Coordinates of C-alpha atoms in Angstrom, one line a residue:
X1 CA 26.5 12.9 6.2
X2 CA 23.2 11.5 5.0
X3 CA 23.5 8.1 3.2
X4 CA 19.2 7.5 2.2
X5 CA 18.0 4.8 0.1
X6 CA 14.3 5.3 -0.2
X7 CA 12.0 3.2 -2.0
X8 CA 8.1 2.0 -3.0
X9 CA 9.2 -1.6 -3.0
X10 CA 12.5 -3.2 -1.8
X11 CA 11.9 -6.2 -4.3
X12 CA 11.1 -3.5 -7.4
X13 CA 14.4 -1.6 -6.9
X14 CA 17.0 -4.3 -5.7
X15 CA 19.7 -3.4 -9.0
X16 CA 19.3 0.5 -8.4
X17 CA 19.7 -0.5 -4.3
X18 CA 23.0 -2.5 -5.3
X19 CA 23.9 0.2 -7.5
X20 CA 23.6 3.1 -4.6
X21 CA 25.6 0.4 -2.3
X22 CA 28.6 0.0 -4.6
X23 CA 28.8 4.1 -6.0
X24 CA 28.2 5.3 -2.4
X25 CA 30.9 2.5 -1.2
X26 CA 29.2 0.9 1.1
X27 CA 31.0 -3.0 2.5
X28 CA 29.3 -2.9 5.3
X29 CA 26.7 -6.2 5.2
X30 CA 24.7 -5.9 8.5
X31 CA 21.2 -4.3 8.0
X32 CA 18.8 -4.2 10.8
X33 CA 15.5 -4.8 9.4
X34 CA 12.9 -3.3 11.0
X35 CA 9.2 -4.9 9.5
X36 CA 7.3 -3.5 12.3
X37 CA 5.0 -1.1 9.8
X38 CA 3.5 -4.6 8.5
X39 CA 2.2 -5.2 12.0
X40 CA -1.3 -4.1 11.4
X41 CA -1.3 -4.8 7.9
X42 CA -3.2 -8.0 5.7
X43 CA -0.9 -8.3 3.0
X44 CA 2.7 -8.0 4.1
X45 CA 4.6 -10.3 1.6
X46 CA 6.4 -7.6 0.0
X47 CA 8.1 -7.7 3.7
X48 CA 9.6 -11.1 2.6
X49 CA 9.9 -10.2 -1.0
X50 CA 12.4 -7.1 0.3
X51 CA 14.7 -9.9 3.0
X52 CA 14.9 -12.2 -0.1
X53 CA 15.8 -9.2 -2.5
X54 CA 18.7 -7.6 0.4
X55 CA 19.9 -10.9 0.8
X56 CA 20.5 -12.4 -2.4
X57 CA 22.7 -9.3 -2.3
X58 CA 24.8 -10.8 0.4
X59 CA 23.8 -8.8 3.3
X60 CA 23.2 -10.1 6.2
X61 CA 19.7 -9.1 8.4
X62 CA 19.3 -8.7 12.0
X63 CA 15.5 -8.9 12.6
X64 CA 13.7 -6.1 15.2
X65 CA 10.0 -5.8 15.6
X66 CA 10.2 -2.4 18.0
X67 CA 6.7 -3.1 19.0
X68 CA 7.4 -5.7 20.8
X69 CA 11.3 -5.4 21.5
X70 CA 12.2 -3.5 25.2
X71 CA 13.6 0.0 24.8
X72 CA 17.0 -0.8 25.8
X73 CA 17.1 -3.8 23.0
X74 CA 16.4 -0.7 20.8
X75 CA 18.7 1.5 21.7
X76 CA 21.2 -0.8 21.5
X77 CA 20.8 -1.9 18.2
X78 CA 19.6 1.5 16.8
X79 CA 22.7 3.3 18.3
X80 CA 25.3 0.0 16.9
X81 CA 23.9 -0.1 13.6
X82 CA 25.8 0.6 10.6
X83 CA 22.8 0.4 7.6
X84 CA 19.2 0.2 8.7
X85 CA 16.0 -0.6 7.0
X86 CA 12.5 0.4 7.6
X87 CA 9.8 -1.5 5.3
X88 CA 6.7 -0.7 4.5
X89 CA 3.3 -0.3 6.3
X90 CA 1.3 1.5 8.0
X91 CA 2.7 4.8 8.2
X92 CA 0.9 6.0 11.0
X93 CA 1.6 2.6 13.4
X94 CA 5.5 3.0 12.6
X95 CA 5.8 6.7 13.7
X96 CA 3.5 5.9 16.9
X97 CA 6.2 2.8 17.5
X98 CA 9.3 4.6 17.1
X99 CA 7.8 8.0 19.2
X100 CA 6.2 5.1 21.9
X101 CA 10.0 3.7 22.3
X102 CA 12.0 7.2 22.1
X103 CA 13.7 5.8 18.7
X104 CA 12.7 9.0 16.5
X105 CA 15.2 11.0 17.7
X106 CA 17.6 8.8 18.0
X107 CA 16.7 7.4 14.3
X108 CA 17.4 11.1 13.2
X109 CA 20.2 11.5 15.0
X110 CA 21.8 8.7 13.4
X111 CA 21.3 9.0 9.7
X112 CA 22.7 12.6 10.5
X113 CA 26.0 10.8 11.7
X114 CA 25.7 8.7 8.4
X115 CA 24.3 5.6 9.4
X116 CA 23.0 4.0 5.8
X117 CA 19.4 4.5 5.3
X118 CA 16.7 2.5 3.6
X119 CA 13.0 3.6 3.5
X120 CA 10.5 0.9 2.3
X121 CA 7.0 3.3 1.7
X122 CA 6.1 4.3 5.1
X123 CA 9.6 4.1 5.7
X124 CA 10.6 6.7 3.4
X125 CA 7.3 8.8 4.5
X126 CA 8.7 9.2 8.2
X127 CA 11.9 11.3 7.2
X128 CA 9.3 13.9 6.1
X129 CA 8.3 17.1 8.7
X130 CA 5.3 15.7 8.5
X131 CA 3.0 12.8 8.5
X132 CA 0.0 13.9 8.0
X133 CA -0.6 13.7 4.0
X134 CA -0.2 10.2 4.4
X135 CA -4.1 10.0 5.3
X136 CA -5.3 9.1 2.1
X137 CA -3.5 6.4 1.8
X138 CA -2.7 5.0 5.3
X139 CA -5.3 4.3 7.8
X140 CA -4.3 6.6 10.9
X141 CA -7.4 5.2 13.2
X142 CA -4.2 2.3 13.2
X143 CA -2.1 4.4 15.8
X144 CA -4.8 5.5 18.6
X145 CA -1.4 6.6 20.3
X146 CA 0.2 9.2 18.1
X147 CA -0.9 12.5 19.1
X148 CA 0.9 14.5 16.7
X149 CA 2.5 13.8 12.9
X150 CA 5.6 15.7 13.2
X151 CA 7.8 13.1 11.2
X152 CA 11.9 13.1 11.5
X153 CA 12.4 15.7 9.4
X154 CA 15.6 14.3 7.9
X155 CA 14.7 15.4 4.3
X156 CA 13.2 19.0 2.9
X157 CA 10.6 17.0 0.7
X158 CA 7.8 14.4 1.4
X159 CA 8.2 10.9 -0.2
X160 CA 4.7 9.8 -2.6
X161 CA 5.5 6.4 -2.8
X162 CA 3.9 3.8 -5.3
X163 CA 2.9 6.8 -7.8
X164 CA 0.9 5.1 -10.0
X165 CA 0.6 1.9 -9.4
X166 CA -2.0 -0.7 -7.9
X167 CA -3.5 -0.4 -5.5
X168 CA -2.6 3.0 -4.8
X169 CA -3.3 4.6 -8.3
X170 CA -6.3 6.3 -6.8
X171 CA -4.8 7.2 -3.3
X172 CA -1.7 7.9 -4.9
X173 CA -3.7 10.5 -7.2
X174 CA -5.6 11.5 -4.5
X175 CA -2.9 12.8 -1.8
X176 CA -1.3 14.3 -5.3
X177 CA -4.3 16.4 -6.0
X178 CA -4.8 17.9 -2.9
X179 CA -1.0 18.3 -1.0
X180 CA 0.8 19.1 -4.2
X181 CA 0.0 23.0 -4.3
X182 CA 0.9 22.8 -0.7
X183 CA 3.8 20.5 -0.2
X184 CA 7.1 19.5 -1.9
X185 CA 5.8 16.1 -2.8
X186 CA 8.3 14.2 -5.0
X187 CA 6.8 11.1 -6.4
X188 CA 8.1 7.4 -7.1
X189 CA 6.6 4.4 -8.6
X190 CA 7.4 0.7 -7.5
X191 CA 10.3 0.9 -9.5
X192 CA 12.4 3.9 -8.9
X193 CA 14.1 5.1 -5.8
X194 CA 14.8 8.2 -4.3
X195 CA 18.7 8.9 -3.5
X196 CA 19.4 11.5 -0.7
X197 CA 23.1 12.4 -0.5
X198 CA 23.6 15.3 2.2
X199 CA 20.1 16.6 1.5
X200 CA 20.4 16.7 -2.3
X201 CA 18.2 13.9 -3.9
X202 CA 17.7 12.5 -6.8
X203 CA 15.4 9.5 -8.7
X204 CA 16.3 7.1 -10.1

């Protein structure tokens, strides 16, 4: 059973995040938070904006950068988990993480036993098939390890995240204009969120 929360911006969508936690009822109030997309980023204080946000919602976060963490740490709290958050990023730098430490199959593996989900931008982009439409708007010169995009391919759609809003209103347009014809691209702005229950999704 797939349990996904995925949004633009953990701070912008905290009431529709409470909302999915209480209709989907979900007590448990361990998250591990996984930051490790802001790695190679400048700005990364919607990172602390999102922990404040989860909680003030009275959950409880276990840190883990995977970049730096061993791959038995990783395992061990991937594979113990009961919710688990990604935030946002680099899109490339995360997937080349989680490939470099063996965690994207096991990441799948778990949301398909219905470990809770929540997706924070590049963390909602990595469920897709594929990666690779995420070069507009992502820097993938960041992950000079990945050698291939094939994402988790948890969901039959690919996440646009932060559709329109600054500073991504001409990225965001951008990827639109030229993967739309091509791709199942469902768009979000920093306020909405995109529910996956069992493969069927809806915004909110």
């Amino acid at each position: 059973m797939q349990t996904i929360f995925l949004t633009s911006y953990i701070a912008g969508t905290g009431q529709k995040f409470a909302d999915f936690m209480q209709n989907n009822k979900i007590n448990s109030k361990r998250v591990l938070f996984i930051p490790t997309a802001g790695n190679v980023e400048g700005y990364t204080k919607y990172i602390d904006e999102g922990k404040s946000v989860l909680t003030q919602l009275g959950l409880k976060l276990d840190l883990l950068d995977i970049a730096t963490a061993d791959i038995h740490q990783c395992h061990t709290a991937f594979s113990a988990a009961e919710i688990i958050c990604i935030t946002g990023g680099n899109t490339f730098y995360l997937l080349q993480e989680l490939k470099r430490k063996n965690l994207d199959r096991l990441l799948a593996q778990r949301i398909a036993e219905g470990c809770v989900y929540i997706g924070e931008s590049a963390g909602a982009i990595i469920l897709a098939a594929d990666i690779e439409y995420n070069k507009i708007m992502d820097d993938s010169s960041l992950a000079p390890e990945l050698n291939n995009y094939t994402g988790l391919n948890c969901i039959d759609f690919y996440p646009l995240p932060h559709y329109i809003d600054e500073p991504f209103v001409q990225s965001a347009r951008q990827t639109y204009a030229e993967y739309s014809k091509r791709l199942n691209l469902v768009t979000f702005n920093n306020s909405q969120a995109i529910i996956v229950i069992n493969h069927n999704y809806v915004v909110v």
